[in-house]
CSV table of C-alpha atoms in Angstrom, one decimal:
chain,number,residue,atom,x,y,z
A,1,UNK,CA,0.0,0.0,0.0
A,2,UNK,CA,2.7,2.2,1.0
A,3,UNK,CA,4.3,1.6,-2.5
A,4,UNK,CA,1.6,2.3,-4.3
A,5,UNK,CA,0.8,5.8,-2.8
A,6,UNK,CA,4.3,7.0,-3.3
A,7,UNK,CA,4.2,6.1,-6.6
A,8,UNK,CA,0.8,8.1,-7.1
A,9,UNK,CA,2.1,11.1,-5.7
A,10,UNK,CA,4.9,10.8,-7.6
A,11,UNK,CA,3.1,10.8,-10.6
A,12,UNK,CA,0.3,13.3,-9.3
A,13,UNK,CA,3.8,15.7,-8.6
A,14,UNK,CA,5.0,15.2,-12.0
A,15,UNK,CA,2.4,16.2,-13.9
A,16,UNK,CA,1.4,19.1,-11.5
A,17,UNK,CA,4.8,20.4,-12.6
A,18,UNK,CA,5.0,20.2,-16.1
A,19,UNK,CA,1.4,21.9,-16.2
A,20,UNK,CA,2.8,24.9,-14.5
A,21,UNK,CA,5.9,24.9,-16.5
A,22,UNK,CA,7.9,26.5,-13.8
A,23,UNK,CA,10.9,24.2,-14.0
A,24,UNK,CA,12.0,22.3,-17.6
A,25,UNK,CA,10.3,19.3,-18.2
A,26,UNK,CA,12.8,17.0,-18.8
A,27,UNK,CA,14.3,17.8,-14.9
A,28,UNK,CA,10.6,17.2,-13.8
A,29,UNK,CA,10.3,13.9,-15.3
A,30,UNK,CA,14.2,13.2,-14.6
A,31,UNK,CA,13.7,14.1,-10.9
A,32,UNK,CA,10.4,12.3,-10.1
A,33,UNK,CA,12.0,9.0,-12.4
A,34,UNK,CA,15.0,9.3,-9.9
A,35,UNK,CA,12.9,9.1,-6.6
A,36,UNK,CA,11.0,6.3,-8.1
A,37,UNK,CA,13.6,4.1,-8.8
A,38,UNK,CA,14.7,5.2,-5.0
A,39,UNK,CA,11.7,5.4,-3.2
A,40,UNK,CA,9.1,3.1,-4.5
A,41,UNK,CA,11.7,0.2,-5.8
A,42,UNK,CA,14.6,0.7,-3.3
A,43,UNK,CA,13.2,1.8,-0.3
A,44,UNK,CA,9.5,0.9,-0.3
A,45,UNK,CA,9.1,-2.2,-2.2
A,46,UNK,CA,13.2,-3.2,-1.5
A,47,UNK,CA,13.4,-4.3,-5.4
A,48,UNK,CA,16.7,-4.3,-7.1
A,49,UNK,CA,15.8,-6.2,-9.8
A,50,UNK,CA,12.6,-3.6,-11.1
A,51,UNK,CA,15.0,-1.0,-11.0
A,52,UNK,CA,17.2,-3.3,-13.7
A,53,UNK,CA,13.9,-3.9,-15.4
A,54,UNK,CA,12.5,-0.2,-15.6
A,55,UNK,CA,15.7,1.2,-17.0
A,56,UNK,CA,15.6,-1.9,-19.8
A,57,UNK,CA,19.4,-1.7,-21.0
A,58,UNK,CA,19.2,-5.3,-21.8
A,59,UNK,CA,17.2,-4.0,-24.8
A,60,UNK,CA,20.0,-2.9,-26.8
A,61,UNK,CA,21.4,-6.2,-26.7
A,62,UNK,CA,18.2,-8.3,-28.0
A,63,UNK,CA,17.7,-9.2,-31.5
A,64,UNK,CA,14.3,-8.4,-31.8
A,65,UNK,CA,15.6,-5.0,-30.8
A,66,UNK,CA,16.7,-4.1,-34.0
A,67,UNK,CA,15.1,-6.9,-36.0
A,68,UNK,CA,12.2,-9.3,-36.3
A,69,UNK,CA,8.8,-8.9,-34.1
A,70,UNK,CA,8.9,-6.1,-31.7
A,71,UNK,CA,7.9,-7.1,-28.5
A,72,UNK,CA,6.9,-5.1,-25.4
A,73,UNK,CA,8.4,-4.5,-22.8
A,74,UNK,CA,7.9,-2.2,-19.7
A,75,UNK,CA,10.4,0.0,-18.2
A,76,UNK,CA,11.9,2.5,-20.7
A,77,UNK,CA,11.0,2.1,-23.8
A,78,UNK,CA,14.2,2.8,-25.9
A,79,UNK,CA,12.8,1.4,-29.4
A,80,UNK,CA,10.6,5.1,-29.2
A,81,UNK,CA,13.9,7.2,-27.7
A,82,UNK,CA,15.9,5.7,-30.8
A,83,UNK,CA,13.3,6.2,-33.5
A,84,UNK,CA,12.6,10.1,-32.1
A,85,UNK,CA,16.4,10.8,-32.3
A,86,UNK,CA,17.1,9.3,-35.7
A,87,UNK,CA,14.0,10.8,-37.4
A,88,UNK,CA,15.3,14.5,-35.4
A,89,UNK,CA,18.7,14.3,-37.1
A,90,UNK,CA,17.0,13.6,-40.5
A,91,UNK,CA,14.3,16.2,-40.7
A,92,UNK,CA,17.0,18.7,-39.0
A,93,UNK,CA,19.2,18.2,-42.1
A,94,UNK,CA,15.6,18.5,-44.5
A,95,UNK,CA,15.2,22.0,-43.0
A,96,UNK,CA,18.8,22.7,-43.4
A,97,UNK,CA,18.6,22.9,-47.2
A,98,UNK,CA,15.3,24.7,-47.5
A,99,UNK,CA,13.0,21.1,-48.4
A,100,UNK,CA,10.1,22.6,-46.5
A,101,UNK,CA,10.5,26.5,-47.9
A,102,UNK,CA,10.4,25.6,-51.5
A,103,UNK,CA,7.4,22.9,-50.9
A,104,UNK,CA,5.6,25.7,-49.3
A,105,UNK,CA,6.5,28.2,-52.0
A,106,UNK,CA,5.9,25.4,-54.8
A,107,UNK,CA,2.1,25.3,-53.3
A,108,UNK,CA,1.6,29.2,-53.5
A,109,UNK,CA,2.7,29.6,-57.1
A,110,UNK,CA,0.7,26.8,-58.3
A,111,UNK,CA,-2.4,28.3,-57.4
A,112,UNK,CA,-1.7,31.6,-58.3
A,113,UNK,CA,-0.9,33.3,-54.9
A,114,UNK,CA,-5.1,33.2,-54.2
A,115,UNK,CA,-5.5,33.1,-50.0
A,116,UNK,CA,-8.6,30.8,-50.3
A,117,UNK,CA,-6.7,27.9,-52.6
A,118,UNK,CA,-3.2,28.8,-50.6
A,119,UNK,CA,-5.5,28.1,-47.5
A,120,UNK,CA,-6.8,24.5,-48.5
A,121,UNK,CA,-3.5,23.8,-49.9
A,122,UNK,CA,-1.6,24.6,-46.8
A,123,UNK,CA,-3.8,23.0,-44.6
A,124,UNK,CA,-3.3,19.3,-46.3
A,125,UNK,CA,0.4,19.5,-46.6
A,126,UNK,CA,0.2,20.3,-42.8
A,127,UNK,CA,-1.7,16.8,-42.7
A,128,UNK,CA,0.5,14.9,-45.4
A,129,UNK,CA,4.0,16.0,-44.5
A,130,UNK,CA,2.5,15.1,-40.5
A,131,UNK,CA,2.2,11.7,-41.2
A,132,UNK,CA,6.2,11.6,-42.0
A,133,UNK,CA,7.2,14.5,-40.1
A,134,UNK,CA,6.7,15.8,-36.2
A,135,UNK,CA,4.0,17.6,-36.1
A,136,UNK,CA,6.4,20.4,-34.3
A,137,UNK,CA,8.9,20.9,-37.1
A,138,UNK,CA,6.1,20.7,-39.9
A,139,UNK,CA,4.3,23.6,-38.0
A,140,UNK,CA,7.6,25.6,-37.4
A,141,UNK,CA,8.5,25.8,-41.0
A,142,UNK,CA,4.8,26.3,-42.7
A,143,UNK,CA,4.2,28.9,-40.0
A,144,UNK,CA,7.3,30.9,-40.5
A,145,UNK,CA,6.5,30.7,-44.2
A,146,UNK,CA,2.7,31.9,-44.2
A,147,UNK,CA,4.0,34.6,-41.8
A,148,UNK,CA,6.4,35.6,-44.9
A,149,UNK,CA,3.7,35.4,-47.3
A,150,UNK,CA,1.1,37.3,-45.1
A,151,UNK,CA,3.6,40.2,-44.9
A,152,UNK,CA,4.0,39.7,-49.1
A,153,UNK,CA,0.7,39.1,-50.0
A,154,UNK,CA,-1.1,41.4,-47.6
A,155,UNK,CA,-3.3,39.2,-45.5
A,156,UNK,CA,-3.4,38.1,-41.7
A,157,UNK,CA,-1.8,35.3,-41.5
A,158,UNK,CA,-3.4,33.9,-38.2
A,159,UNK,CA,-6.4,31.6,-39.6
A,160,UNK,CA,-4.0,30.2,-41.6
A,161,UNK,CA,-2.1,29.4,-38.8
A,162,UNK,CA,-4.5,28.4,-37.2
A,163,UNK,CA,-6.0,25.9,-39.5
A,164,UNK,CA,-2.4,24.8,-40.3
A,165,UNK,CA,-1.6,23.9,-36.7
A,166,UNK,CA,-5.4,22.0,-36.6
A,167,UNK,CA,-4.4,19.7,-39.4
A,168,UNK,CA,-1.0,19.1,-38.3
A,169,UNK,CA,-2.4,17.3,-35.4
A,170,UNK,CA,-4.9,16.0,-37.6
A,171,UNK,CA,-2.5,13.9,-39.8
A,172,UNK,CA,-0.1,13.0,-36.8
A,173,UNK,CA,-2.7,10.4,-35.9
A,174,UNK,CA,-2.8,9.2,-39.6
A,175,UNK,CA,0.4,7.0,-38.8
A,176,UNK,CA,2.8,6.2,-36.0
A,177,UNK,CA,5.2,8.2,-36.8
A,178,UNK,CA,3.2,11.6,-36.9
A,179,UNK,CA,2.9,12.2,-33.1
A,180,UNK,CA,4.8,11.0,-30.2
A,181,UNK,CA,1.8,9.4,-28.4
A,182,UNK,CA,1.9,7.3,-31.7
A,183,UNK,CA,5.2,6.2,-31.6
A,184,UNK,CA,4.7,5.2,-27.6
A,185,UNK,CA,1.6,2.9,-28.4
A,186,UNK,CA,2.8,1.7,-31.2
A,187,UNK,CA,6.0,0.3,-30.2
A,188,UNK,CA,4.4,-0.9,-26.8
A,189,UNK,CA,2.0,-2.5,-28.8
A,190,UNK,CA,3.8,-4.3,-31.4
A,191,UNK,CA,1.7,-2.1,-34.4
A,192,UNK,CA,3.1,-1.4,-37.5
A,193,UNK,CA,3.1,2.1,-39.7
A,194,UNK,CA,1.0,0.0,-42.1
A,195,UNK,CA,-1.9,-1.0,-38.8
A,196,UNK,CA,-2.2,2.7,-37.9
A,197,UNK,CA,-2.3,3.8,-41.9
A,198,UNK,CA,-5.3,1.2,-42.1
A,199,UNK,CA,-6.8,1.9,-39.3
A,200,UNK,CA,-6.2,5.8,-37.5
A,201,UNK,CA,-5.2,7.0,-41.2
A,202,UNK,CA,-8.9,6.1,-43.0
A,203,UNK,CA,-10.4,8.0,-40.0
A,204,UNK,CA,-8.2,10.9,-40.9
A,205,UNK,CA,-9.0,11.3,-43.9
A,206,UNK,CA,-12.6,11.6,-43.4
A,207,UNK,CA,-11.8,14.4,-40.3
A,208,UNK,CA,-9.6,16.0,-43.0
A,209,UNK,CA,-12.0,16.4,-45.8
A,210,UNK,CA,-14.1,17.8,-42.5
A,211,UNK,CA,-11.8,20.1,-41.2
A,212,UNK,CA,-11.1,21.3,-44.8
A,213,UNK,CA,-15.0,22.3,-45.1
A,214,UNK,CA,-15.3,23.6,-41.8
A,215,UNK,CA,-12.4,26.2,-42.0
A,216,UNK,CA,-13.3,26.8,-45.4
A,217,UNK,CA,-16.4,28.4,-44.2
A,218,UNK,CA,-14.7,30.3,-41.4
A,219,UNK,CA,-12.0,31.9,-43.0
A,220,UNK,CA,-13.2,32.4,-46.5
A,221,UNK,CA,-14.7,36.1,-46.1
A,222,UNK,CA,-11.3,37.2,-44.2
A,223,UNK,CA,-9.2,35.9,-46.6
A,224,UNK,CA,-11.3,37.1,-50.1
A,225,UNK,CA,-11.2,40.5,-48.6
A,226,UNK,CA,-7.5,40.6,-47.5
A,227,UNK,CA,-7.2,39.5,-51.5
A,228,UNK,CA,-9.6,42.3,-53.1
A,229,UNK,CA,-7.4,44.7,-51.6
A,230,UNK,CA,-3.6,43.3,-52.6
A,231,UNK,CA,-1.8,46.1,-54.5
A,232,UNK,CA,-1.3,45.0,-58.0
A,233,UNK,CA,2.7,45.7,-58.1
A,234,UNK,CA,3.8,43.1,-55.9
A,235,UNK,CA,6.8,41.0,-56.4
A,236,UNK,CA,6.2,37.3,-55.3
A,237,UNK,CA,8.7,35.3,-53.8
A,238,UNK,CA,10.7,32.5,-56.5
A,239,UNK,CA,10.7,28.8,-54.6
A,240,UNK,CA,14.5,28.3,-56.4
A,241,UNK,CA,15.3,30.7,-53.9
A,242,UNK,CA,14.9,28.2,-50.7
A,243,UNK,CA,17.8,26.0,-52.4
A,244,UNK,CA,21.0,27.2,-51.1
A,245,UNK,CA,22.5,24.1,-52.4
A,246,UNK,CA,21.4,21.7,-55.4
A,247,UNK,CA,23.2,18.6,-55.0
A,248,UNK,CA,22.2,18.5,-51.1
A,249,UNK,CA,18.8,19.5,-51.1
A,250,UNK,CA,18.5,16.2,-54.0
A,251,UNK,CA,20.4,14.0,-51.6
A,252,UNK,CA,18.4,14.9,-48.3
A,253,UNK,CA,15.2,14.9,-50.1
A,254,UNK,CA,16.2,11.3,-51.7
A,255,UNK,CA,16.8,9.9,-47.9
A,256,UNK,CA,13.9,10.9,-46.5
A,257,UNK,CA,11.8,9.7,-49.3
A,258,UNK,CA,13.9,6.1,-48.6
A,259,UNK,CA,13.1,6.5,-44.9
A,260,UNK,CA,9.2,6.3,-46.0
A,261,UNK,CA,9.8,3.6,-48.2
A,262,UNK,CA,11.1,1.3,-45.1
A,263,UNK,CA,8.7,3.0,-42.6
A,264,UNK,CA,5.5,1.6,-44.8
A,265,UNK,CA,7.2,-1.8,-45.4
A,266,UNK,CA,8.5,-2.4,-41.7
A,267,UNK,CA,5.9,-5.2,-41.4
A,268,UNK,CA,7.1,-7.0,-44.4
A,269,UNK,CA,10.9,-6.1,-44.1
A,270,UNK,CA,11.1,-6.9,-40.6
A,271,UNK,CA,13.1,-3.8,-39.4
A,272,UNK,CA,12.4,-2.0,-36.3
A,273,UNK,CA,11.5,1.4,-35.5
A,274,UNK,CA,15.0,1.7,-33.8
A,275,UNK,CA,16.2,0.8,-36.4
A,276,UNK,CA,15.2,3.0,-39.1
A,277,UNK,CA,15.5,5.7,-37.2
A,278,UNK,CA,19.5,4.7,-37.0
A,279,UNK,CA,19.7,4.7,-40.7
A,280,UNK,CA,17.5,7.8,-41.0
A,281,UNK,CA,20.3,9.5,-38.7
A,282,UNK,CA,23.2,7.7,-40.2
A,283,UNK,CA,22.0,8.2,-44.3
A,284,UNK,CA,21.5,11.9,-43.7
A,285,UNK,CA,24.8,12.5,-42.1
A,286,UNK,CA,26.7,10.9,-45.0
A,287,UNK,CA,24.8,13.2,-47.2
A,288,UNK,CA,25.4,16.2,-45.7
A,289,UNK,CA,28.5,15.4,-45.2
A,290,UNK,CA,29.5,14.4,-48.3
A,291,UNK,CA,27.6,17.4,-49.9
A,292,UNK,CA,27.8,20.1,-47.1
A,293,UNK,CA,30.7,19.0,-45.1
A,294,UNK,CA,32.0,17.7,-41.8
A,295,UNK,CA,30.7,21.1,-39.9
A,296,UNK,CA,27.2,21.0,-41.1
A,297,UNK,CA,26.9,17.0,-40.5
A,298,UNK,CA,28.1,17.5,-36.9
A,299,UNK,CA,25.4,20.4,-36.6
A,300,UNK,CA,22.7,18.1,-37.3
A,301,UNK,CA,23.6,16.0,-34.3
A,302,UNK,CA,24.1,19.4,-31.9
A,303,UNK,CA,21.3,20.5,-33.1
A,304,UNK,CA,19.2,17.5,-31.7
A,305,UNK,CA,16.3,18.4,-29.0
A,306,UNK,CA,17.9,15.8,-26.0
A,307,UNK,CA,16.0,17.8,-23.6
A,308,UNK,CA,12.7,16.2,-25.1
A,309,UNK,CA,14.8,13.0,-25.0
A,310,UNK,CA,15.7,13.1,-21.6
A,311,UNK,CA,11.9,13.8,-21.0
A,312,UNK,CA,11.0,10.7,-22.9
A,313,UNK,CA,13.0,8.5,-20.0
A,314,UNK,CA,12.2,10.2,-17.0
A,315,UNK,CA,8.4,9.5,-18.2
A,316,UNK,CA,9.1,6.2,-18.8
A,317,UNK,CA,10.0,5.0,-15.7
A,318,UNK,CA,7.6,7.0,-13.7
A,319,UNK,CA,4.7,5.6,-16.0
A,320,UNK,CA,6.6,1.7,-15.0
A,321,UNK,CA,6.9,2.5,-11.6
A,322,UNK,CA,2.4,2.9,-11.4
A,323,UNK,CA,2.2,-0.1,-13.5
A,324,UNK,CA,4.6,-2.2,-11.1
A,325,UNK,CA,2.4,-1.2,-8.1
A,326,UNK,CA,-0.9,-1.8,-9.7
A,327,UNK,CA,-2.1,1.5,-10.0
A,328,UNK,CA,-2.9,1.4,-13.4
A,329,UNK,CA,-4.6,-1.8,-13.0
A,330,UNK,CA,-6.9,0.1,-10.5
A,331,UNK,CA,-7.8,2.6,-12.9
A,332,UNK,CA,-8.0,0.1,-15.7
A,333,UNK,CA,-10.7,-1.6,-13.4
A,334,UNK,CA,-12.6,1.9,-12.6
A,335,UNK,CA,-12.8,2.3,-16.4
A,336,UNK,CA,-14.4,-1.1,-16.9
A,337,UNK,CA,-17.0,-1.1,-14.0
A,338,UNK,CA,-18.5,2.6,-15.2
A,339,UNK,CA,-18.5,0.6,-18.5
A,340,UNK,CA,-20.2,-2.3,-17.3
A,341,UNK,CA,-18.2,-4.5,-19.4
A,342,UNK,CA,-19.6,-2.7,-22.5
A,343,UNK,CA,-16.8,-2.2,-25.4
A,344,UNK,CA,-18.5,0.5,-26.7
A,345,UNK,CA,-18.7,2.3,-23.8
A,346,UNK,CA,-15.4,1.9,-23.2
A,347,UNK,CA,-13.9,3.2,-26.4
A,348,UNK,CA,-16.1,6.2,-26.1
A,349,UNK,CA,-14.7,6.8,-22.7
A,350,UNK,CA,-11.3,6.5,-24.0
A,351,UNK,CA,-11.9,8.5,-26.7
A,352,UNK,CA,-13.4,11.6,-25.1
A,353,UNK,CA,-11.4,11.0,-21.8
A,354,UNK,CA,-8.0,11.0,-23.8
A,355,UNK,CA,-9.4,14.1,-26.1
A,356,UNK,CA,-10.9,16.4,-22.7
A,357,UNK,CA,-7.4,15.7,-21.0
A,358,UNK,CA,-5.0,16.6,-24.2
A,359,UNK,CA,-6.8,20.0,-24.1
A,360,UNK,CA,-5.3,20.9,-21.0
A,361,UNK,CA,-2.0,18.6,-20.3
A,362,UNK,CA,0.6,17.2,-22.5
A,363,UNK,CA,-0.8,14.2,-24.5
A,364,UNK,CA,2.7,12.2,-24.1
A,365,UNK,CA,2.7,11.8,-20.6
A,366,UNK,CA,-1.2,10.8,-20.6
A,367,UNK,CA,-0.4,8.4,-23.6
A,368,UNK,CA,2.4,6.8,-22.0
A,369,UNK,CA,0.1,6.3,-19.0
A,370,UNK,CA,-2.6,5.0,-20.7
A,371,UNK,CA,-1.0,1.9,-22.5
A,372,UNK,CA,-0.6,-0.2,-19.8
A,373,UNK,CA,-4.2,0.7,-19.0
A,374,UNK,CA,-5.7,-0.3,-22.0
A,375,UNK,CA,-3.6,-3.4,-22.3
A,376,UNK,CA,-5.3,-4.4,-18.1
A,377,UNK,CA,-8.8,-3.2,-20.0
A,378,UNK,CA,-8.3,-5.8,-22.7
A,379,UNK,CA,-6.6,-8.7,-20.7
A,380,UNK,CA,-9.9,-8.7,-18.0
A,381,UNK,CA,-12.6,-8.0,-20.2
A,382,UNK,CA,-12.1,-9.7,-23.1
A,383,UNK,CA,-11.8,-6.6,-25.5
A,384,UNK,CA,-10.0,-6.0,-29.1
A,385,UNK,CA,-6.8,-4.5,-27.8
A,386,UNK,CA,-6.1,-2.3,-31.2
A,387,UNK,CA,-10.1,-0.9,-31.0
A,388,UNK,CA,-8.4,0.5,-27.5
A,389,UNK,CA,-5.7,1.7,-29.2
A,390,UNK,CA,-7.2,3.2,-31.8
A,391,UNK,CA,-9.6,5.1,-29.3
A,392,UNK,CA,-6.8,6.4,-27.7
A,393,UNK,CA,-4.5,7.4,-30.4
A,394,UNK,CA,-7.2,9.8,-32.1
A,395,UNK,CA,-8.2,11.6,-28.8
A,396,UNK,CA,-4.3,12.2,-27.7
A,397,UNK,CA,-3.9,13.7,-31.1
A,398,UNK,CA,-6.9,15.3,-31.9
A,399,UNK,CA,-7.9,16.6,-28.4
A,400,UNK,CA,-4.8,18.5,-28.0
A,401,UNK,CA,-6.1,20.8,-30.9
A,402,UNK,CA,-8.8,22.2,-28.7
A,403,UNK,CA,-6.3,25.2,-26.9
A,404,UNK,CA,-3.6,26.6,-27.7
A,405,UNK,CA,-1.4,24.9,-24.5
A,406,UNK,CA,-3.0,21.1,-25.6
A,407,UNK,CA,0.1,20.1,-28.2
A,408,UNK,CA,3.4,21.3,-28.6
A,409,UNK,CA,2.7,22.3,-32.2
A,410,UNK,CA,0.0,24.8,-31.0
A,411,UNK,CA,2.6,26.7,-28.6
A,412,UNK,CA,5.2,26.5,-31.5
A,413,UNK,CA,2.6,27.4,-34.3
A,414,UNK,CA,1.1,30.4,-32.0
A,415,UNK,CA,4.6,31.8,-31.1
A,416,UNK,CA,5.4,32.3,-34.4
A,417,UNK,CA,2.3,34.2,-35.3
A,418,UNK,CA,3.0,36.1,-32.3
A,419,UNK,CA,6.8,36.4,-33.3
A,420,UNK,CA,5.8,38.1,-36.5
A,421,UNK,CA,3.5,40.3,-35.3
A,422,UNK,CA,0.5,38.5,-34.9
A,423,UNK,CA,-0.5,37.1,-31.3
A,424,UNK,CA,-3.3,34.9,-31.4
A,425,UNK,CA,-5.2,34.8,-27.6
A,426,UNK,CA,-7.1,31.9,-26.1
A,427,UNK,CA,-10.1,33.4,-26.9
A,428,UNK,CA,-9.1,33.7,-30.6
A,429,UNK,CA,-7.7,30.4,-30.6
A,430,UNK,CA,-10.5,28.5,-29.2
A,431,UNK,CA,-13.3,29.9,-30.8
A,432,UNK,CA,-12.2,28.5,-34.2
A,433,UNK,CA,-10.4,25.5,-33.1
A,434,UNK,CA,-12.2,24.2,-29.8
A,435,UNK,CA,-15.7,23.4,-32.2
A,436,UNK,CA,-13.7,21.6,-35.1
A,437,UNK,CA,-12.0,19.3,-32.2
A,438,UNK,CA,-15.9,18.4,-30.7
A,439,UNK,CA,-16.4,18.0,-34.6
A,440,UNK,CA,-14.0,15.6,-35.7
A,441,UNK,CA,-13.9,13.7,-32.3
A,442,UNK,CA,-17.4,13.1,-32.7
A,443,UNK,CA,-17.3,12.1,-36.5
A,444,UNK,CA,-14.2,9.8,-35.2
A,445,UNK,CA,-16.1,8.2,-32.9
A,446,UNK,CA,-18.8,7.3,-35.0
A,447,UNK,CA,-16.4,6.0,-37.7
A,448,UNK,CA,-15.0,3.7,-34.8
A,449,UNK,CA,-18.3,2.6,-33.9
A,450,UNK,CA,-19.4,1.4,-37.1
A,451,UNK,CA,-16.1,0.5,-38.4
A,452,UNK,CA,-15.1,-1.8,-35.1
A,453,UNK,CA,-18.2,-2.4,-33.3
């Protein structure tokens, strides 16, 4: 009992802390990891071996590692540390010779520079480069270029923004490597890029079409009028100026489009997420190196966020250390009885559950949390363990759209509106983007229902 408790206020610390964002997050998580490995395993529960367990270095030297079936594992889960890092070195060298600038640019010549088309256009390549891409980078580059064209083209770029930042979330639940709380279930679960494309993906693309609609109708008048009143002397900006260097930006773009290549065929190629995110690392190093040089390879490795990394850990082993005690199973059990054994019931409590909490906290710590809870769920009652998953990947992704604090990409897309000029308020923000998240939760909810029940 005494184990248990400590654990939960742990825990119950942990993510008081990193809601106040007083103190960096990766300390928080580092911190309260430490004192459960000390206080719950050492002291209270006087367990060497969970402490060997949690931090899971044994990993590294296990076949299935790197190769063949993933299989889960509690403790750290280093398959997801090593896939985030890899695919961070690769989309940091992608950025470095202007891929995303001259996409973006691309887009806005080929429909003529007109707000309206730019806005639907800009709004799916936030959804189709987020199924490849963190939702964070895709957001920090498509941002800072809409900011450039708002200045250019005379409009206010903030529903653009806006609807940008929507959609990135959107398609980061299209695959498992679009949004962290992806990559966490699906390497706990033993999913592949291909289950989540079949499966979370389908349900996307409905929300998309949606979404598309629904902002359509929001931000059509502001954007046609912004238009009528564009001075007719103004000099648009040439995409061939976002390549700084040919023969790199060919050689990046060729990797990454490799790295998609294994990422759909995993299943059948039998290479882990740990894995491909080594060779995603290791391929674009050689090619910046060999086009760029040794200075702007070693950059893409400085320039790595290990402070998110470090987070990654220290939330790991706090999320083992309330599965080891049972707390999880507790609230695994709560879940069920207010279901009354009821699967639908239970998915739609997922669902909204995961979707009300990713408005307000981060939607990696409550995903990491929530595995192990849907994997008691399915173990007592009998249930489809993926129709748990699924559930719970869409409302982590698409419930942190509802404020601006509820996904990383919505503090990184609304500080660069406000960075250029723009700030966008809470009022602003959720008047536009707290209906489309009730909207496409609901419609995903439905397409769950009939697809799985």
């Amino acid at each position: 009992m005494v184990a248990e408790l400590a654990a939960l206020v742990i825990f119950v610390i942990m993510f008081l802390l990193i809601v106040l964002d007083r103190i960096p997050r990766q300390w928080v998580t580092l911190g309260c990891g430490a004192l459960m490995l000390v206080l719950v395993f050492g002291v209270c529960m006087h367990d060497g071996g969970a402490i060997w367990d949690t931090l899971n270095l044994s990993a590294f030297g296990q076949s299935t590692f790197w190769y063949g079936a993933s299989e889960s594992s509690g403790g750290i889960n280093w398959s997801t540390i090593v896939f985030i890092a890899g695919m961070m070195v690769m989309v940091e060298g992608m950025g470095h010779v202007g891929i995303f600038r001259w996409l973006c640019l691309k887009l806005a010549k080929a429909v003529h520079y007109r707000t309206v088309p730019l806005l639907v256009c800009f709004m799916v390549m936030a959804a189709v480069l987020s199924m490849f891409i963190d939702s964070i980078t895709v957001i920090l580059f498509l941002a800072a270029v809409t900011a450039e064209l708002g200045r250019t083209l005379r409009f206010d770029p903030v529903p653009m923004i806006l609807a940008e930042i929507f959609c990135a979330n959107l398609g980061g639940s299209a695959t498992m490597c679009g949004d962290p709380p992806n990559i966490i279930i699906g390497t706990s679960l033993g999913l592949t890029f291909f289950d989540f494309l079949t499966n979370t993906g389908v349900i996307m693309l409905i929300c998309l079409v949606a979404t598309v609609v629904y902002f359509y109708f929001c931000f059509r008048r502001i954007l046609r009028e912004s238009e009528s009143q564009r001075p007719t002397d103004i000099t648009y900006p040439d995409a061939a100026s976002a390549i700084t260097d040919r023969r790199a930006f060919i050689a990046c773009g060729a990797v990454f489009l490799l790295v998609v290549v294994l990422l759909v065929t995993h299943a059948q190629t039998e290479l882990t997420v740990a894995t491909i995110g080594c060779i995603a690392a290791v391929l674009m190093a050689l090619a910046t190196l060999c086009t760029s040089g040794g200075h702007a390879a070693a950059g893409l490795f400085a320039k790595v966020d290990y402070r998110t990394l470090l987070f990654f850990i220290g939330l790991f082993v706090v999320v083992s250390g309330l599965e080891d005690t049972g707390c999880l199973d507790v609230l695994a059990g709560w879940i069920s009885r207010i279901s009354g054994g009821h699967t639908a019931v239970m998915v739609a409590i997922i669902l909204w559950l995961s979707a009300v909490c990713s408005a307000f906290v981060d939607n990696i710590p409550f995903a990491a949390t929530m595995v192990p809870v849907i994997q008691s769920m399915s173990q007592s009652q009998g249930v489809d363990l993926s129709v748990l998953a699924w559930a719970l990947s869409i409302g982590t992704d698409l419930g942190g759209s509802a404020t601006p604090i509820g996904a990383s990409a919505n503090v990184v897309g609304t500080s660069v509106a406000a960075k250029n000029g723009h700030p966008v308020t809470w009022g602003t923000y959720c008047k536009y983007c707290a209906p489309a998240t009730v909207l496409v939760i609901t419609i995903a909810m439905v397409c769950l229902f009939v697809r799985y029940l």
